Tab-separated table of C-alpha atoms and ligand atoms in Angstrom:
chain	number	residue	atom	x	y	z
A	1	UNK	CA	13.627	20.136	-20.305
A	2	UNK	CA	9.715	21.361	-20.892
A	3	UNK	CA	8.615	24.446	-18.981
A	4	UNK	CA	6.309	22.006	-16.727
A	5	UNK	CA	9.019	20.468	-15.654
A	6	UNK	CA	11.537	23.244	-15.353
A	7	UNK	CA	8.899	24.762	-12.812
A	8	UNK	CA	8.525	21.401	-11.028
A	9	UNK	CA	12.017	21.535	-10.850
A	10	UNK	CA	12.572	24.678	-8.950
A	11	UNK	CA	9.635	24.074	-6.539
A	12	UNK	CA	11.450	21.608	-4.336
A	13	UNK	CA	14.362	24.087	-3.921
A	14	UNK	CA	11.272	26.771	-3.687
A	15	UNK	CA	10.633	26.493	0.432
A	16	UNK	CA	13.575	24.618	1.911
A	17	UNK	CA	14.791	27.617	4.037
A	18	UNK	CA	11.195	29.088	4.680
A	19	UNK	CA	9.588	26.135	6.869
A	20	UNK	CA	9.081	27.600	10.787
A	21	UNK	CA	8.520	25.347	13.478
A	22	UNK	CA	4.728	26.313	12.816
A	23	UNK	CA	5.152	24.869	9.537
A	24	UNK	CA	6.372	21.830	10.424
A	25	UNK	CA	3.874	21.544	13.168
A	26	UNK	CA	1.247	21.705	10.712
A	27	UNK	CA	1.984	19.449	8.014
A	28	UNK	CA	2.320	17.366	10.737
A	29	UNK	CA	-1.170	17.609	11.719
A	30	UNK	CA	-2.009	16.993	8.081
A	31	UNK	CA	0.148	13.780	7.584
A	32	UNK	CA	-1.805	12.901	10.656
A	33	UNK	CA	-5.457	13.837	9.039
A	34	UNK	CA	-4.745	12.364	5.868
A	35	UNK	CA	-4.160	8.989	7.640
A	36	UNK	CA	-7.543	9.046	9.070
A	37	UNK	CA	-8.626	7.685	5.726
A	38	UNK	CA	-6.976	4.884	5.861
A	39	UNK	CA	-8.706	1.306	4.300
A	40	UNK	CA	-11.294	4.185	2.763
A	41	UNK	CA	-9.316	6.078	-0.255
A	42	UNK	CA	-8.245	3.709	-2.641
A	43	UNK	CA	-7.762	4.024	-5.309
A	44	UNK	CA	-7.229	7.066	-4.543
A	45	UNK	CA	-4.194	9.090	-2.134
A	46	UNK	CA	-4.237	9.929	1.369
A	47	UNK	CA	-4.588	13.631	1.867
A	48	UNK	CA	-5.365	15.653	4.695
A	49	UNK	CA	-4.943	19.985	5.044
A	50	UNK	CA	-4.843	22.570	7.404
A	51	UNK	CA	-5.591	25.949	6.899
A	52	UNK	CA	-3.921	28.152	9.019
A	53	UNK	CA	-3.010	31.955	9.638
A	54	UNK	CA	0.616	33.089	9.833
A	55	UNK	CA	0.802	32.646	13.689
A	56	UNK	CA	-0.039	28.947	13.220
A	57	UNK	CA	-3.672	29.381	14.850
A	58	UNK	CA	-6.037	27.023	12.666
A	59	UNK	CA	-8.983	28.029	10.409
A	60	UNK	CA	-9.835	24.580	9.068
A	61	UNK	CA	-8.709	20.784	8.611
A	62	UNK	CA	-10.302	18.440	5.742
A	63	UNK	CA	-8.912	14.760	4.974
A	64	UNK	CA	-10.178	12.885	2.076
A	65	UNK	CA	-12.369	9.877	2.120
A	66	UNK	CA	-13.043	8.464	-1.691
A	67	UNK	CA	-16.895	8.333	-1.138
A	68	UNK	CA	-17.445	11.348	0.423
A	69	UNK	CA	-16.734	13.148	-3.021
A	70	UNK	CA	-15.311	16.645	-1.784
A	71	UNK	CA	-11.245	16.704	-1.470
A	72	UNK	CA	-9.108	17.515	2.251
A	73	UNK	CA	-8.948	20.707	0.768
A	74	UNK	CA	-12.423	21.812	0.459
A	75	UNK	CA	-13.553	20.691	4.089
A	76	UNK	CA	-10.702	22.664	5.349
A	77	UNK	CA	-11.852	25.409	3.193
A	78	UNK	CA	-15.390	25.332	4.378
A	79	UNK	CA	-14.498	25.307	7.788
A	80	UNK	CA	-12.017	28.159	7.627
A	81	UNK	CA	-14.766	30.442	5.421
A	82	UNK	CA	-13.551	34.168	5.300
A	83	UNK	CA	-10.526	33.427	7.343
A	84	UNK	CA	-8.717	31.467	4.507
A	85	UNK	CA	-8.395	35.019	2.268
A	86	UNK	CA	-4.264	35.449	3.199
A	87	UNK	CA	-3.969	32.113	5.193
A	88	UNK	CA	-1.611	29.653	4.230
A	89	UNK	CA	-2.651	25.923	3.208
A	90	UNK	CA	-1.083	22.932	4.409
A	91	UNK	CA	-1.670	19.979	1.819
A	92	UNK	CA	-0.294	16.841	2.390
A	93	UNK	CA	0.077	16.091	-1.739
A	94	UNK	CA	0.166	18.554	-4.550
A	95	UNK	CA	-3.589	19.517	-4.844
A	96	UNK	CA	-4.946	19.189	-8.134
A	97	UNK	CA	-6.038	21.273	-11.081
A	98	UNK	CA	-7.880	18.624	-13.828
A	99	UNK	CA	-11.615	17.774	-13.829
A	100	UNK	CA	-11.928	14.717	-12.269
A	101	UNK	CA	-14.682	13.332	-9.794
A	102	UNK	CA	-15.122	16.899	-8.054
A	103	UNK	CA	-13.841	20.010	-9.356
A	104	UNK	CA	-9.916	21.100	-9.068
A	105	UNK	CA	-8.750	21.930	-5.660
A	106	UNK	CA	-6.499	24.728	-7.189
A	107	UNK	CA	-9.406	26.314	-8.150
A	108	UNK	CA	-11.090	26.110	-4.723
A	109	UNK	CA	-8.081	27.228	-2.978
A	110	UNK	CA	-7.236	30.463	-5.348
A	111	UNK	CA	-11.170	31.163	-5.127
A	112	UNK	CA	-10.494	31.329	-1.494
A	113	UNK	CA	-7.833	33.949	-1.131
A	114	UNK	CA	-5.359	31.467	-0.002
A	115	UNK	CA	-1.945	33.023	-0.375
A	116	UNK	CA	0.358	30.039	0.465
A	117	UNK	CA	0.282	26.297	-0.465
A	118	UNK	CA	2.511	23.793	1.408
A	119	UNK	CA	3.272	20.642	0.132
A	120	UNK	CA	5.850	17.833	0.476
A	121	UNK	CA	5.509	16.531	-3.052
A	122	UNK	CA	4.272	16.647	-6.536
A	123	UNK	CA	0.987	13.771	-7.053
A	124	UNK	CA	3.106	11.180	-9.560
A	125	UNK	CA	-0.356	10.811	-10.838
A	126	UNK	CA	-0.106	11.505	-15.165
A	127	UNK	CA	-3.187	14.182	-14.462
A	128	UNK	CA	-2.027	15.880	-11.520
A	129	UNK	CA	1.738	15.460	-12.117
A	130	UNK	CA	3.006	19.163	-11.476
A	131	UNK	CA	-0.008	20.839	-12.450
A	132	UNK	CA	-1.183	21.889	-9.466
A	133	UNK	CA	1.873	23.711	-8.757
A	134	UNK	CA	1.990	25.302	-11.817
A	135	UNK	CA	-2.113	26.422	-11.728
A	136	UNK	CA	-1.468	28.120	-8.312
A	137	UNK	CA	1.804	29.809	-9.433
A	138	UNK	CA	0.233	31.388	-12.277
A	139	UNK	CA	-2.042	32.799	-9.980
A	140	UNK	CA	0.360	34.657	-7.929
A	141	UNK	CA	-0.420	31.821	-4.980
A	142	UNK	CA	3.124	30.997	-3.374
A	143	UNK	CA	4.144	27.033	-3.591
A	144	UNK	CA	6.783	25.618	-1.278
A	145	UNK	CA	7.315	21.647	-2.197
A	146	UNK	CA	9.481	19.351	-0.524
A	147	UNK	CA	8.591	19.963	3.586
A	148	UNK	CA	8.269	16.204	5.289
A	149	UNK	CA	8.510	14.854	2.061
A	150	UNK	CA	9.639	11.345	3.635
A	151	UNK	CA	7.043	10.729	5.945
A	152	UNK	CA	4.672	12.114	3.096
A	153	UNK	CA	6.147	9.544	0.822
A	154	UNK	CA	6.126	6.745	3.372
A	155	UNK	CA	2.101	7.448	4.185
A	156	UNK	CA	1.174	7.436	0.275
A	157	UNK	CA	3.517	4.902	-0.551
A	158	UNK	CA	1.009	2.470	-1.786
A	159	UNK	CA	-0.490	4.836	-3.432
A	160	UNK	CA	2.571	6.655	-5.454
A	161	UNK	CA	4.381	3.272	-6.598
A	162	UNK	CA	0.811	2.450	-8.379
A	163	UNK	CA	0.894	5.829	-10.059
A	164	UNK	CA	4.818	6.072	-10.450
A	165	UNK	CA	4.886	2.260	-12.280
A	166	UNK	CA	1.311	0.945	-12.765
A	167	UNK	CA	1.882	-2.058	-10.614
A	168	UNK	CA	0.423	-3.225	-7.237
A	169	UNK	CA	2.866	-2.110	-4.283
A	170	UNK	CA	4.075	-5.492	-2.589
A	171	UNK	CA	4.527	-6.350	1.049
A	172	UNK	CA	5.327	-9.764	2.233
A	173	UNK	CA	4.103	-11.025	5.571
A	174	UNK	CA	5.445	-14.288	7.000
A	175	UNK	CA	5.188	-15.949	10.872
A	176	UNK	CA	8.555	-17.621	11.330
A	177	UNK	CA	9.852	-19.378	14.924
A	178	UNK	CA	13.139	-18.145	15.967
A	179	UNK	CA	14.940	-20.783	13.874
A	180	UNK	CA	13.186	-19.399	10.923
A	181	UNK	CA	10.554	-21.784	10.190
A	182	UNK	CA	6.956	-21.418	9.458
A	183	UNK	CA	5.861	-25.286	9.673
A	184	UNK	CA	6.403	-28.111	11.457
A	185	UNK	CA	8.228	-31.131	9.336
A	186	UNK	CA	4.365	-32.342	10.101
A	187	UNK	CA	2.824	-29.253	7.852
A	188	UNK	CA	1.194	-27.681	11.221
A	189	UNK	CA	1.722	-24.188	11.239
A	190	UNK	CA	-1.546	-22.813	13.487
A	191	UNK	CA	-0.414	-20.739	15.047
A	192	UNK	CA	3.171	-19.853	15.283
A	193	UNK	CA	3.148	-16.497	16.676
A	194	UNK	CA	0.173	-15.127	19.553
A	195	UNK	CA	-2.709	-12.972	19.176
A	196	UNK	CA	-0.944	-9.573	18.929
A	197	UNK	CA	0.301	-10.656	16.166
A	198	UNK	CA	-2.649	-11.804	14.295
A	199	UNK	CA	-4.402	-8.965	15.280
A	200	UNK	CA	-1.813	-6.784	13.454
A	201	UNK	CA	-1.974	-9.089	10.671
A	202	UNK	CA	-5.727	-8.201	10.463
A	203	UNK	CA	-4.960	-4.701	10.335
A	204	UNK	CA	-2.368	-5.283	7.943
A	205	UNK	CA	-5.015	-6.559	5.396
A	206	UNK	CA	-7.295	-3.530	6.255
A	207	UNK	CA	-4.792	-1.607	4.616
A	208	UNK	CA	-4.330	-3.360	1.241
A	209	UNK	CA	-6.168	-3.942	-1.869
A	210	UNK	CA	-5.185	-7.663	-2.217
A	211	UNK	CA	-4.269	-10.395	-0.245
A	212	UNK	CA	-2.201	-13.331	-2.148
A	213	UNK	CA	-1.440	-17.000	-1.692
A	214	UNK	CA	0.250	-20.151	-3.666
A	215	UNK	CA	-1.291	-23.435	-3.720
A	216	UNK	CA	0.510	-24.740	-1.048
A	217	UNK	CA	-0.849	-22.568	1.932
A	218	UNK	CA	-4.338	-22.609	0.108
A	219	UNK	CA	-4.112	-26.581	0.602
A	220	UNK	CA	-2.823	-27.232	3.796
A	221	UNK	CA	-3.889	-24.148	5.409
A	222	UNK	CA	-7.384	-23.855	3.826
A	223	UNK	CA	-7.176	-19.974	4.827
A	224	UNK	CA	-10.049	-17.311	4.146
A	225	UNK	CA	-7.672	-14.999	3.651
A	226	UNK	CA	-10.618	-12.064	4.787
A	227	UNK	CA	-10.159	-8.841	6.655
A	228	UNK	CA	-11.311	-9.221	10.251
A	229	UNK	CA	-10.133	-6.211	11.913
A	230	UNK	CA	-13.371	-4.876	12.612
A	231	UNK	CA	-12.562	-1.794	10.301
A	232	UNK	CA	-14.762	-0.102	7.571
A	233	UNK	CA	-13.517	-0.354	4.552
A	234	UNK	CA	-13.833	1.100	1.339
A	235	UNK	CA	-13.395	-1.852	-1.038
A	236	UNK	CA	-13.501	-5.690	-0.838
A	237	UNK	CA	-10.098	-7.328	0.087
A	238	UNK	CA	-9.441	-9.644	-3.143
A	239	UNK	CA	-8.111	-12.813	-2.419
A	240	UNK	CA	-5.731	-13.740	-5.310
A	241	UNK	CA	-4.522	-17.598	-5.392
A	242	UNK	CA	-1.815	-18.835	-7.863
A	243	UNK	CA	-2.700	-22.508	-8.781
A	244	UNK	CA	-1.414	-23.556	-11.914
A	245	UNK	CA	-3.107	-26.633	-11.656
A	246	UNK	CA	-6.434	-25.946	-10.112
A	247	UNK	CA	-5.512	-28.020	-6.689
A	248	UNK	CA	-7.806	-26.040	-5.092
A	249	UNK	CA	-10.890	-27.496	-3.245
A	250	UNK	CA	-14.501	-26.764	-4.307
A	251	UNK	CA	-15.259	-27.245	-0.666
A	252	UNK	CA	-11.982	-24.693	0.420
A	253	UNK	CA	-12.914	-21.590	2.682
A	254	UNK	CA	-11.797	-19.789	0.298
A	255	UNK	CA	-13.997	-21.450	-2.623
A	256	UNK	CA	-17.185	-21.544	-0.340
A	257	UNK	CA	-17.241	-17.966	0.651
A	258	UNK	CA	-16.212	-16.456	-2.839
A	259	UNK	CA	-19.607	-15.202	-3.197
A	260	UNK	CA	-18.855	-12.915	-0.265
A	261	UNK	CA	-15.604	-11.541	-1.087
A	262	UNK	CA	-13.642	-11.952	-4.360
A	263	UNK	CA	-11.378	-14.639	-4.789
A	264	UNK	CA	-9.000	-14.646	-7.890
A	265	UNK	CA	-7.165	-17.556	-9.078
A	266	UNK	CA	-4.219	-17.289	-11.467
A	267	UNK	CA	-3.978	-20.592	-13.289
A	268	UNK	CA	-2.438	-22.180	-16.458
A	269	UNK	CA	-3.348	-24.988	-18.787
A	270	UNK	CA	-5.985	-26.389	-16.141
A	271	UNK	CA	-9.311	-28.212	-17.186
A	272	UNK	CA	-11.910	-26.504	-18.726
A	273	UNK	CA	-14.354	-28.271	-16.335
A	274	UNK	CA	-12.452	-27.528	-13.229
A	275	UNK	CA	-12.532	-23.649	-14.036
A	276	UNK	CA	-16.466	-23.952	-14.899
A	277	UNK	CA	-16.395	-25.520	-11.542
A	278	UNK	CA	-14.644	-22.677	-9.855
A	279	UNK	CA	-16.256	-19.793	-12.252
A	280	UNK	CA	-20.099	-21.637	-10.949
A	281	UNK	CA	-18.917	-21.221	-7.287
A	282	UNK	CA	-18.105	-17.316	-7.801
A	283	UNK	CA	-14.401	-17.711	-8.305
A	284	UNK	CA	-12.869	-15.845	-10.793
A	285	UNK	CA	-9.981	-17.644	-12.625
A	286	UNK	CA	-7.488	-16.365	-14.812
A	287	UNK	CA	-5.501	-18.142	-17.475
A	288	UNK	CA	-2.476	-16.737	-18.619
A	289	UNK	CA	0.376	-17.645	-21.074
A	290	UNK	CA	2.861	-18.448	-18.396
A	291	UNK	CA	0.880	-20.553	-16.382
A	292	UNK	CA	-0.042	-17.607	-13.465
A	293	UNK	CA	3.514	-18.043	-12.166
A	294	UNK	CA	4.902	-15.069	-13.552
A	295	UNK	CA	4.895	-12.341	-10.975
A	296	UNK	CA	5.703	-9.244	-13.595
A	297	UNK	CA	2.372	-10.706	-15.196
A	298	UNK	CA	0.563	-11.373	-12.538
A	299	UNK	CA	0.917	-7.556	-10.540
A	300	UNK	CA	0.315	-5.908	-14.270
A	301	UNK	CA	-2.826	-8.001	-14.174
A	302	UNK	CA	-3.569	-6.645	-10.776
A	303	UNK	CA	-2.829	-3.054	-11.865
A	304	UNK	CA	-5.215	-3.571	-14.443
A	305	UNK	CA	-8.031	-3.978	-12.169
A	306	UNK	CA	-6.700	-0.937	-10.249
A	307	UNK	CA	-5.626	-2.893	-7.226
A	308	UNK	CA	-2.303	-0.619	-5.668
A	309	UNK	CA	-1.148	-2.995	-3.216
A	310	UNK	CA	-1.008	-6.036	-2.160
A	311	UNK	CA	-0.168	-8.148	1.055
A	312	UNK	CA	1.546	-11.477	0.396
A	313	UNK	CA	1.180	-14.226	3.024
A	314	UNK	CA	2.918	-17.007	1.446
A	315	UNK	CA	3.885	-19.537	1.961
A	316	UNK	CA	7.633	-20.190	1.250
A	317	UNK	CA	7.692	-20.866	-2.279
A	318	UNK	CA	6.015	-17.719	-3.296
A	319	UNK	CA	7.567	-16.177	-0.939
A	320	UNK	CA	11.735	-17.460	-2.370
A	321	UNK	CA	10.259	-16.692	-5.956
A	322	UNK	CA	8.628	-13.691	-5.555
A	323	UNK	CA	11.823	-12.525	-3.238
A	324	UNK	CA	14.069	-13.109	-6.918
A	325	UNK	CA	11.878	-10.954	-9.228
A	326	UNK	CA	13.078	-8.038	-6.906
A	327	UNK	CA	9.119	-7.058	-7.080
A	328	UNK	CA	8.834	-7.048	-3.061
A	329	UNK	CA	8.724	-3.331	-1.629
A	330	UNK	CA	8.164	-4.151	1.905
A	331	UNK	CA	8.858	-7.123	4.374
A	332	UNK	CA	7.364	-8.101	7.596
A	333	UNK	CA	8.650	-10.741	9.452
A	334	UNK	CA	6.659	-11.908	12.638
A	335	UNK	CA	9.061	-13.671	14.996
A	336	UNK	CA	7.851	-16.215	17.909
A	337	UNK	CA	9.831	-17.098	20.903
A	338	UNK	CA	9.551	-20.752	19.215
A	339	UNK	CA	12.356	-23.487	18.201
A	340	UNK	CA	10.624	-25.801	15.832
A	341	UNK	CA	13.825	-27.335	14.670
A	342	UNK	CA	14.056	-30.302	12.362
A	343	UNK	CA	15.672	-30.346	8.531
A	344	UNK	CA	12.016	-31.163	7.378
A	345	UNK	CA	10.285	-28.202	8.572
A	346	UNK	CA	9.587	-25.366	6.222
A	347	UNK	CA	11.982	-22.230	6.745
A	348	UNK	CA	10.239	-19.207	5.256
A	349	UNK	CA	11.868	-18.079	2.196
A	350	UNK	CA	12.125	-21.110	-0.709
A	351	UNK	CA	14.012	-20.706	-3.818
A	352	UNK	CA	17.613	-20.650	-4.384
A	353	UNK	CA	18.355	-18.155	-1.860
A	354	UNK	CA	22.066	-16.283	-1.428
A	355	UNK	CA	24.871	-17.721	-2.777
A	356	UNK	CA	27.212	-15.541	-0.682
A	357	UNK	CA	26.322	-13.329	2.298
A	358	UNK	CA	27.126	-10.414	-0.216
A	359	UNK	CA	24.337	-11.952	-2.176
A	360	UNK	CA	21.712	-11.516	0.793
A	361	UNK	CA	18.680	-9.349	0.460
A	362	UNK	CA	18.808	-6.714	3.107
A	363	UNK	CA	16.358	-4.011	4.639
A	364	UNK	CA	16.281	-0.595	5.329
A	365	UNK	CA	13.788	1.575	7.645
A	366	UNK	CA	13.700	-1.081	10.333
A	367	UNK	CA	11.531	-1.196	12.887
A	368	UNK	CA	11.438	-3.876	15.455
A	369	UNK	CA	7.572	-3.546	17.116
A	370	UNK	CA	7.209	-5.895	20.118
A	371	UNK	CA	3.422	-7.976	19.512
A	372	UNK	CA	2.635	-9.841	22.803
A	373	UNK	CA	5.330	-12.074	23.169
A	374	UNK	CA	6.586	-12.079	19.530
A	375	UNK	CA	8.477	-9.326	17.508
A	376	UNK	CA	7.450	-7.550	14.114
A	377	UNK	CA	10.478	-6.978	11.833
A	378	UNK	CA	8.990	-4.281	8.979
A	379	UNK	CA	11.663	-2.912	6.800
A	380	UNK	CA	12.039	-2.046	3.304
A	381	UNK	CA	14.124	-3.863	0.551
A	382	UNK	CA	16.993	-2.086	-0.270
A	383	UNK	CA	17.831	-2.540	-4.026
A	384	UNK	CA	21.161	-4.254	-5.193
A	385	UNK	CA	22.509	-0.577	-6.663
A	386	UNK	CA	21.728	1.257	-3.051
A	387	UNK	CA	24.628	-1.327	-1.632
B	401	NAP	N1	4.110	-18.878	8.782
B	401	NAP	C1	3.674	-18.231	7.729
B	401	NAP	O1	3.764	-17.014	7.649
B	401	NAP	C2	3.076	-19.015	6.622
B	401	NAP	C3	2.369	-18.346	5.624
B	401	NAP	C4	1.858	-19.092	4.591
B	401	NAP	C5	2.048	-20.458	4.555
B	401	NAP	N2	2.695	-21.065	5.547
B	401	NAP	C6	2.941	-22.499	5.516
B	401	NAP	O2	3.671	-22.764	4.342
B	401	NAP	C7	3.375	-24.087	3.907
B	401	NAP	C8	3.043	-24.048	2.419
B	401	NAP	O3	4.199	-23.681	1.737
B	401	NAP	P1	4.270	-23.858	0.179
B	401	NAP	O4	5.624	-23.387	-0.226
B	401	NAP	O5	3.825	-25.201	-0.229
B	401	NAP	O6	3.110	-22.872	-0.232
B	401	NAP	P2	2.900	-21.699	-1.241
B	401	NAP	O7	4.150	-20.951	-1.518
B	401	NAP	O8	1.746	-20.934	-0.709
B	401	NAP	O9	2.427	-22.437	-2.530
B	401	NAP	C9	3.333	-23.016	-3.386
B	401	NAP	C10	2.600	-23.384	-4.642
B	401	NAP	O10	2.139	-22.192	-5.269
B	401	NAP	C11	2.064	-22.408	-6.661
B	401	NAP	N3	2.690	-21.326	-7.408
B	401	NAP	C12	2.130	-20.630	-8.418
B	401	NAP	N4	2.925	-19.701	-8.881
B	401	NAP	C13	4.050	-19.803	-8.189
B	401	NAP	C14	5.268	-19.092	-8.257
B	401	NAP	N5	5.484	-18.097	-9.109
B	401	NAP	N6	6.241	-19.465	-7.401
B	401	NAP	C15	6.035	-20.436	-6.494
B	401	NAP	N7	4.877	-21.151	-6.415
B	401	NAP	C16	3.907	-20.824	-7.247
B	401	NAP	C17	2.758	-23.722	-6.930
B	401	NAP	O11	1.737	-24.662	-7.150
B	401	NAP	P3	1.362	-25.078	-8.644
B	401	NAP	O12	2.650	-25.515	-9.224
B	401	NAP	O13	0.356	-26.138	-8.496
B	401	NAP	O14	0.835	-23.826	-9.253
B	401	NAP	C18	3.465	-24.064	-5.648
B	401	NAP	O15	3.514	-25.432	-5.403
B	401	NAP	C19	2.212	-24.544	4.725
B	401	NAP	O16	2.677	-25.428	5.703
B	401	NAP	C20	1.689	-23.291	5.374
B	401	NAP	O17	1.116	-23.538	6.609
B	401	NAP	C21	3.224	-20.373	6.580
């Protein structure tokens, strides 16, 4: 073991006995800050801090907003001024000590007199990884790791699967009936569930980086696939198609406003004219050696291009396919007091599905939301080895 990580080692058994109530109470208030920028960070993390005096009374609160160029950590500095010699600082991630677009945090908060950082978790990020820690250590600065490190991890999760693996983190969206389908045997599928639901669909897409579709939905639907929640935010949604065989229209939503937000279309051996087509219109298309159908391809691609997460809304081939690469790290099901019924409608997952009940996918970290008249099912996958 190095001596970075031996150190990053023994910070998360650091502060496990020496969180108060007033601790806990304030990272609180910083998991709550840092989700104030929300739709306005990526790609960076979410990050808010308090900076507080041992009998919890607080000097100053920062959260971090990409554009804004100063970190959680120096608003809450500025705010506390003199007070923040001795005080204790509440970070929601590791703060870091590398040059990057503004100056290291660790810096700012050793200039400051603080004597205490808080944090539930090292930044996974290569240039921050454990750093931080180690900066403010060797400064005499005492580091406690690990406090409401699940809700920390659940707020950045986006954001630390990018960093921890390089590829987009993936949550698939689907609007079934109560018999599971998302069609009629007809192909009419507007609109299943009620306007709670789409409204939380909307704010759904706020939060990602990407939004993706196959063919299928981009045909019969003829989506726009665009963020209408009403939100700022930071960067463009991109709208990411896979079309191996460039079925999409010229004269598609999607096509006609790419000029206004970025559409992306994976493709494979299509015609050179239909992509000159597409590329003339705005669209971006990209050919790749396995036809834009493979997934591990197709999220490196996205990672490439920095995008850290991405929404999938089907339909249910993508959805059965993308479920067997074991890729998906989130699953929302929207579920309408509906019975569509017939052997011809679409259910919502394609693909081979289970063999055996054993076989199923399952979820973890439910949580049943009740939208108007329909209920949201958001859980995470559990992987095969957690069973
Ligand atoms: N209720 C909902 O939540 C919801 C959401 C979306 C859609 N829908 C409904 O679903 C229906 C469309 O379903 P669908 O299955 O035809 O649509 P789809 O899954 O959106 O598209 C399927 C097409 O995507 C392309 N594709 C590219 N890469 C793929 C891959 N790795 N795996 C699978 N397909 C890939 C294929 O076309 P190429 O072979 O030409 O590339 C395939 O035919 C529509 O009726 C729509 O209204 C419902």
């Amino acid at each position: 073991m190095n001596n970075l990580v031996q150190q990053t080692v023994a910070t998360v058994k650091d502060g496990v006995d020496e969180w108060t109530e007033i601790d806990r109470r304030l990272m609180r208030r910083a998991l709550v800050l840092a989700a104030k920028g929300v739709g306005q960070v990526s790609p960076g993390p979410l990050v808010g801090c308090v900076i507080a005096g041992a009998d919890g009374e607080v000097f100053g609160e920062g959260f971090y907003v990409y554009e804004q160029l100063k970190h959680a950590e120096t608003y809450a500095l500025e705010q506390a001024g003199a007070r923040a010699k001795g005080a204790t600082a509440y970070v929601s991630l590791e703060p870091h000590a590398h040059h990057g677009r503004t100056p290291p945090c660790t810096d700012a908060l050793i200039k400051a007199g603080v004597s205490r950082v808080i944090a539930p978790s090292e930044d996974p990020n290569p240039k921050v990884s454990g750093q931080g820690f180690v900066h403010l250590r060797s400064t005499g600065v005492k580091v406690s790791v690990g406090l409401l490190a699940r809700d920390a991890e659940k707020l950045n999760e986006k954001y630390l699967h990018f960093m921890r693996t390089q590829r987009p983190f993936v949550h698939l969206k689907l609007a079934t009936s109560l018999d599971g389908k998302i069609a009629t045997r007809t192909g009419d599928s507007r609109w299943i569930t009620g306007a709670e639901s789409r409204q939380r669909a909307h704010e759904l897409r706020y939060e990602y980086d990407a939004i993706l579709i196959g063919a299928g939905t981009a045909l019969v639907d003829d989506p726009l696939l665009t963020d209408r929640s009403g939100k700022l935010r930071r960067r463009a949604l991109v709208r990411v198609v896979l079309d191996e065989t460039l079925k999409i229209s010229s004269e598609s939503n999607l096509v006609r406003t790419a000029n206004e937000a970025p559409v992306l279309v994976f493709t494979g051996d299509a015609a050179a004219t239909a992509i000159t087509d597409l590329e003339s219109r705005g669209v971006e298309v990209v050919r790749d050696a396995a036809n834009g159908r493979d997934f591990h391809l197709i999220f490196e691609e996205l990672g490439r291009r920095s995008i850290q997460s991405v929404l999938v809304e089907g339909g249910a081939s993508v959805a059965g396919k993308l479920l067997e690469t074991g890729l998906v790290n989130k699953v929302s099901f929207f579920i309408a007091p509906l019975i569509i019924g017939g052997g011809a409608a679409p259910t919502a997952v394609g693909g081979n599905g289970a063999e055996r009940l054993v076989d199923a996918l399952e979820l973890q970290d439910v949580e049943i939301t009740q939208r108007g008249r329909d209920l949201e099912v958001t859980g995470y996958l559990r992987s095969r080895n957690e069973r």
